[in-house]
Structure formats: structure tokens, C-alpha cells
């Protein structure tokens, strides 16, 4: 694989949970690259391995076999380099919306006033600035998801990974969130990978990968190839 502009690379990366007869293979040896400027949709049914692949790309989980590397990042994966919009609830209950949104910057050493200003700007991008002083328990599922998107954007990461970011949103709100993710990725020159069930969302991105039973099937023009048989692919 040509390494120019590669943000993250999987080489026959697999992830298995459990051992022996009860082991479940969530991802079979996937080989792929995400480069600067990539706009990738990962499609597939529930349980196909989409979320686990995103977790591998984000360094939230380690592969059971194979390797994952981040040659295009200037520092190890973290909020300032890899931003993740999670599928499930991810806001901290004790913090209000602006505190949740500013948290990645504060943890990385940004002064609190500057972090709050940046957080409010990003909340405005997803039409959630009016929620700034609310606690997560006061938000609907869709509102919480928009805040989670804003939190990722505050850190201006090089790689944005979003797991079903429109799953709890109505069609108009979902379209707006994808608009924001695409525009932010363009502004930052970041790679963007979105796992989605929605074909309307998938069509917004220029490339499509599909997953089924933990096996990655990239599009024909992708900078990603199926793993070799040694990596677990047929």
C-alpha cells in the first residue's frame, strides 16, 4: 500500500472476544487505510463489526491479531488527533453541555475560558448552543447526539470517526449533522469515516466500505484491500 497521506492503517487486524468455543470474532483480518481527505461510509447490518472496526481505528481497542498503525498522526491517538462520535450515550452526567463539549480541550491543557468559547462555537454549528447549561439527563437522544458531535469538533482532530451519528435524529437534523461533519473535515483537512445503516447518509460520502459477519469489503476504488487468507479472510 502507498503510504502517502495515510492517517491510519490496518494490516490483517482482527478482534476476537472470549476464548475457545465461546469466542466471537467481531472483525476478521481487515486490511485498510484511511487517508487525509478520505470520506468513507461503512455500511452493514447490526452486529456486522462496524463499531468494532471504528474502535480499532481509534485505538480504543487493540487487535487480537494483526496490526493497526497511525503513520499520519504527529502524536498518539487521542482527542486532539482522533475524534470519535459514539453510537450510545457518551456524555458525562455530572457536567453540563458546554462542560462536556469543552472537556477534550481542558484535558489536553487548554485554558478553560478558551475551551468554553470553542465549545460554544461548535455547539452553534450543530444548532445546540441553546442547550449549553443543560445536563445530559435533560436532553433528548437526538440532542445528546448533536452535543457528542460538537465535542469531537472542538478538538479539531485529524481523523473523525462517527458511529451512526444520525441514528437518533430526524431526517432534517441528520442531514445537518452530516453537513457539519463534512464541512469540518474539509476545513481541517481531516479524514472522515461514518458507520451508518442509512443509505442516504452513505451516499453523501464519496466511498463506501461494507461489512458483513465481521468481514470488510471495500469499494473497488478504495485504498483498502481485503486481507490475505493468512489474515482470516476466505
One Martini backbone bead per residue (centre of mass of N, CA, C, O) as a GRO file, in nm:
protein
  234
    1UNK     BB    1   0.096   0.036   0.022
    2UNK     BB    2   0.056   0.361  -0.004
    3UNK     BB    3   0.165   0.610   0.245
    4UNK     BB    4   0.041   0.861   0.146
    5UNK     BB    5  -0.157   1.024   0.381
    6UNK     BB    6  -0.168   0.824   0.618
    7UNK     BB    7  -0.343   0.789   0.920
    8UNK     BB    8  -0.452   0.481   0.895
    9UNK     BB    9  -0.354   0.127   0.949
   10UNK     BB   10  -0.457  -0.195   0.850
   11UNK     BB   11  -0.316  -0.532   0.924
   12UNK     BB   12  -0.487  -0.795   0.966
   13UNK     BB   13  -0.719  -0.704   1.159
   14UNK     BB   14  -0.835  -0.852   1.465
   15UNK     BB   15  -1.140  -0.929   1.670
   16UNK     BB   16  -1.169  -1.107   1.981
   17UNK     BB   17  -1.414  -1.255   2.196
   18UNK     BB   18  -1.292  -1.460   2.389
   19UNK     BB   19  -1.278  -1.826   2.426
   20UNK     BB   20  -1.298  -2.075   2.237
   21UNK     BB   21  -1.622  -2.178   2.189
   22UNK     BB   22  -1.712  -1.862   2.277
   23UNK     BB   23  -1.592  -1.719   2.056
   24UNK     BB   24  -1.591  -1.386   1.901
   25UNK     BB   25  -1.576  -1.253   1.576
   26UNK     BB   26  -1.587  -0.917   1.486
   27UNK     BB   27  -1.301  -0.913   1.324
   28UNK     BB   28  -1.163  -0.987   1.026
   29UNK     BB   29  -0.883  -0.947   0.871
   30UNK     BB   30  -0.818  -0.615   0.825
   31UNK     BB   31  -0.736  -0.414   0.533
   32UNK     BB   32  -0.656  -0.061   0.573
   33UNK     BB   33  -0.707   0.288   0.466
   34UNK     BB   34  -0.676   0.626   0.593
   35UNK     BB   35  -0.693   0.941   0.445
   36UNK     BB   36  -0.649   1.237   0.362
   37UNK     BB   37  -0.981   1.324   0.257
   38UNK     BB   38  -1.149   1.104   0.334
   39UNK     BB   39  -1.489   0.962   0.247
   40UNK     BB   40  -1.638   0.717   0.458
   41UNK     BB   41  -1.860   0.443   0.434
   42UNK     BB   42  -2.001   0.212   0.670
   43UNK     BB   43  -2.173  -0.081   0.596
   44UNK     BB   44  -2.427  -0.269   0.773
   45UNK     BB   45  -2.539  -0.469   0.990
   46UNK     BB   46  -2.605  -0.555   1.281
   47UNK     BB   47  -2.310  -0.711   1.396
   48UNK     BB   48  -2.074  -0.671   1.159
   49UNK     BB   49  -1.826  -0.463   1.289
   50UNK     BB   50  -1.818  -0.151   1.274
   51UNK     BB   51  -1.753  -0.056   1.563
   52UNK     BB   52  -1.494  -0.220   1.600
   53UNK     BB   53  -1.337  -0.088   1.373
   54UNK     BB   54  -1.344   0.196   1.489
   55UNK     BB   55  -1.194   0.121   1.752
   56UNK     BB   56  -0.933   0.044   1.609
   57UNK     BB   57  -0.883   0.320   1.464
   58UNK     BB   58  -0.891   0.471   1.767
   59UNK     BB   59  -0.750   0.290   1.999
   60UNK     BB   60  -0.976   0.149   2.194
   61UNK     BB   61  -0.866  -0.112   2.057
   62UNK     BB   62  -0.705  -0.417   2.027
   63UNK     BB   63  -0.575  -0.640   1.838
   64UNK     BB   64  -0.549  -0.978   1.838
   65UNK     BB   65  -0.461  -0.951   1.540
   66UNK     BB   66  -0.238  -0.774   1.402
   67UNK     BB   67  -0.240  -0.425   1.278
   68UNK     BB   68  -0.217  -0.080   1.404
   69UNK     BB   69  -0.154   0.240   1.244
   70UNK     BB   70  -0.033   0.610   1.266
   71UNK     BB   71   0.154   0.774   1.038
   72UNK     BB   72  -0.018   1.070   1.020
   73UNK     BB   73   0.049   1.123   1.318
   74UNK     BB   74   0.208   1.337   1.561
   75UNK     BB   75   0.040   1.168   1.767
   76UNK     BB   76  -0.120   0.992   1.960
   77UNK     BB   77  -0.412   0.872   2.004
   78UNK     BB   78  -0.666   1.128   2.045
   79UNK     BB   79  -0.868   1.401   2.065
   80UNK     BB   80  -0.653   1.575   1.879
   81UNK     BB   81  -0.654   1.332   1.641
   82UNK     BB   82  -0.909   1.146   1.741
   83UNK     BB   83  -1.252   1.146   1.664
   84UNK     BB   84  -1.549   1.026   1.851
   85UNK     BB   85  -1.871   0.914   1.760
   86UNK     BB   86  -2.095   0.763   1.944
   87UNK     BB   87  -2.374   0.564   1.959
   88UNK     BB   88  -2.393   0.601   2.249
   89UNK     BB   89  -2.379   0.719   2.542
   90UNK     BB   90  -2.115   0.994   2.632
   91UNK     BB   91  -2.201   1.169   2.854
   92UNK     BB   92  -2.144   1.346   3.146
   93UNK     BB   93  -2.372   1.381   3.393
   94UNK     BB   94  -2.224   1.619   3.578
   95UNK     BB   95  -2.215   1.773   3.309
   96UNK     BB   96  -2.263   2.007   3.109
   97UNK     BB   97  -2.266   2.076   2.783
   98UNK     BB   98  -2.017   2.267   2.772
   99UNK     BB   99  -1.834   2.086   2.944
  100UNK     BB  100  -1.841   1.839   2.761
  101UNK     BB  101  -1.734   1.986   2.503
  102UNK     BB  102  -1.460   2.099   2.647
  103UNK     BB  103  -1.302   1.856   2.769
  104UNK     BB  104  -1.074   1.783   2.563
  105UNK     BB  105  -0.925   2.056   2.600
  106UNK     BB  106  -0.878   2.052   2.906
  107UNK     BB  107  -0.718   1.779   2.912
  108UNK     BB  108  -0.493   1.919   2.704
  109UNK     BB  109  -0.456   2.233   2.845
  110UNK     BB  110  -0.674   2.423   2.799
  111UNK     BB  111  -0.809   2.697   2.873
  112UNK     BB  112  -1.122   2.735   2.983
  113UNK     BB  113  -1.222   2.986   2.826
  114UNK     BB  114  -1.135   2.883   2.544
  115UNK     BB  115  -1.290   2.615   2.554
  116UNK     BB  116  -1.574   2.738   2.579
  117UNK     BB  117  -1.575   2.900   2.320
  118UNK     BB  118  -1.534   2.661   2.132
  119UNK     BB  119  -1.781   2.502   2.226
  120UNK     BB  120  -1.997   2.710   2.144
  121UNK     BB  121  -1.929   2.712   1.844
  122UNK     BB  122  -1.989   2.404   1.800
  123UNK     BB  123  -2.281   2.408   1.898
  124UNK     BB  124  -2.379   2.602   1.676
  125UNK     BB  125  -2.325   2.414   1.433
  126UNK     BB  126  -2.555   2.200   1.575
  127UNK     BB  127  -2.787   2.360   1.709
  128UNK     BB  128  -2.689   2.370   2.060
  129UNK     BB  129  -2.642   2.637   2.230
  130UNK     BB  130  -2.918   2.634   2.403
  131UNK     BB  131  -2.789   2.375   2.583
  132UNK     BB  132  -2.536   2.454   2.761
  133UNK     BB  133  -2.684   2.434   3.073
  134UNK     BB  134  -2.743   2.142   3.039
  135UNK     BB  135  -2.810   1.825   3.122
  136UNK     BB  136  -2.815   1.513   2.994
  137UNK     BB  137  -3.100   1.438   3.130
  138UNK     BB  138  -3.241   1.689   2.954
  139UNK     BB  139  -3.199   1.523   2.698
  140UNK     BB  140  -3.231   1.406   2.411
  141UNK     BB  141  -3.101   1.186   2.198
  142UNK     BB  142  -3.049   1.393   1.969
  143UNK     BB  143  -2.911   1.612   2.139
  144UNK     BB  144  -2.678   1.438   2.246
  145UNK     BB  145  -2.559   1.378   1.964
  146UNK     BB  146  -2.489   1.672   1.890
  147UNK     BB  147  -2.295   1.713   2.126
  148UNK     BB  148  -2.098   1.488   2.049
  149UNK     BB  149  -2.011   1.623   1.788
  150UNK     BB  150  -1.906   1.887   1.909
  151UNK     BB  151  -1.684   1.761   2.087
  152UNK     BB  152  -1.511   1.664   1.850
  153UNK     BB  153  -1.471   1.946   1.705
  154UNK     BB  154  -1.306   2.105   1.921
  155UNK     BB  155  -1.023   1.936   1.860
  156UNK     BB  156  -0.945   1.913   1.563
  157UNK     BB  157  -0.908   1.650   1.412
  158UNK     BB  158  -0.759   1.433   1.169
  159UNK     BB  159  -0.977   1.210   1.271
  160UNK     BB  160  -1.314   1.104   1.190
  161UNK     BB  161  -1.542   0.905   1.393
  162UNK     BB  162  -1.874   0.775   1.310
  163UNK     BB  163  -2.144   0.619   1.497
  164UNK     BB  164  -2.438   0.669   1.405
  165UNK     BB  165  -2.502   1.000   1.405
  166UNK     BB  166  -2.830   0.968   1.293
  167UNK     BB  167  -3.002   0.753   1.460
  168UNK     BB  168  -3.161   0.994   1.659
  169UNK     BB  169  -3.255   1.153   1.402
  170UNK     BB  170  -3.395   1.341   1.204
  171UNK     BB  171  -3.362   1.413   0.881
  172UNK     BB  172  -3.274   1.711   0.908
  173UNK     BB  173  -3.066   1.676   1.138
  174UNK     BB  174  -2.895   1.462   0.997
  175UNK     BB  175  -2.813   1.633   0.756
  176UNK     BB  176  -2.669   1.853   0.923
  177UNK     BB  177  -2.454   1.677   1.058
  178UNK     BB  178  -2.320   1.590   0.793
  179UNK     BB  179  -2.251   1.870   0.699
  180UNK     BB  180  -2.061   1.932   0.938
  181UNK     BB  181  -1.863   1.700   0.905
  182UNK     BB  182  -1.774   1.771   0.617
  183UNK     BB  183  -1.688   2.066   0.664
  184UNK     BB  184  -1.480   2.007   0.887
  185UNK     BB  185  -1.302   1.815   0.728
  186UNK     BB  186  -1.231   2.023   0.515
  187UNK     BB  187  -1.105   2.240   0.700
  188UNK     BB  188  -0.891   2.028   0.838
  189UNK     BB  189  -0.807   1.784   0.653
  190UNK     BB  190  -0.975   1.536   0.723
  191UNK     BB  191  -1.073   1.232   0.805
  192UNK     BB  192  -1.381   1.037   0.719
  193UNK     BB  193  -1.581   0.806   0.920
  194UNK     BB  194  -1.902   0.637   0.857
  195UNK     BB  195  -2.134   0.464   1.035
  196UNK     BB  196  -2.421   0.310   0.858
  197UNK     BB  197  -2.771   0.237   0.768
  198UNK     BB  198  -2.799   0.488   0.580
  199UNK     BB  199  -2.810   0.546   0.242
  200UNK     BB  200  -2.816   0.858   0.249
  201UNK     BB  201  -2.550   0.888   0.399
  202UNK     BB  202  -2.360   0.718   0.222
  203UNK     BB  203  -2.401   0.904  -0.038
  204UNK     BB  204  -2.236   1.154   0.089
  205UNK     BB  205  -2.003   0.968   0.039
  206UNK     BB  206  -1.742   0.872  -0.182
  207UNK     BB  207  -1.716   0.606  -0.006
  208UNK     BB  208  -1.753   0.239   0.026
  209UNK     BB  209  -1.799   0.021   0.292
  210UNK     BB  210  -1.843  -0.321   0.386
  211UNK     BB  211  -2.015  -0.532   0.632
  212UNK     BB  212  -1.993  -0.895   0.712
  213UNK     BB  213  -1.927  -1.092   0.959
  214UNK     BB  214  -1.650  -0.912   1.002
  215UNK     BB  215  -1.619  -0.834   0.691
  216UNK     BB  216  -1.432  -0.648   0.474
  217UNK     BB  217  -1.571  -0.439   0.195
  218UNK     BB  218  -1.445  -0.261  -0.033
  219UNK     BB  219  -1.422  -0.053  -0.266
  220UNK     BB  220  -1.271  -0.059  -0.576
  221UNK     BB  221  -1.122   0.244  -0.513
  222UNK     BB  222  -0.982   0.173  -0.267
  223UNK     BB  223  -0.724   0.204  -0.007
  224UNK     BB  224  -0.832  -0.107   0.014
  225UNK     BB  225  -0.779  -0.446   0.110
  226UNK     BB  226  -0.815  -0.751   0.138
  227UNK     BB  227  -0.722  -0.988   0.319
  228UNK     BB  228  -0.544  -1.237   0.361
  229UNK     BB  229  -0.577  -1.560   0.450
  230UNK     BB  230  -0.388  -1.520   0.702
  231UNK     BB  231  -0.601  -1.289   0.816
  232UNK     BB  232  -0.907  -1.449   0.770
  233UNK     BB  233  -0.975  -1.462   0.484
  234UNK     BB  234  -1.108  -1.643   0.205
   0.00000   0.00000   0.00000
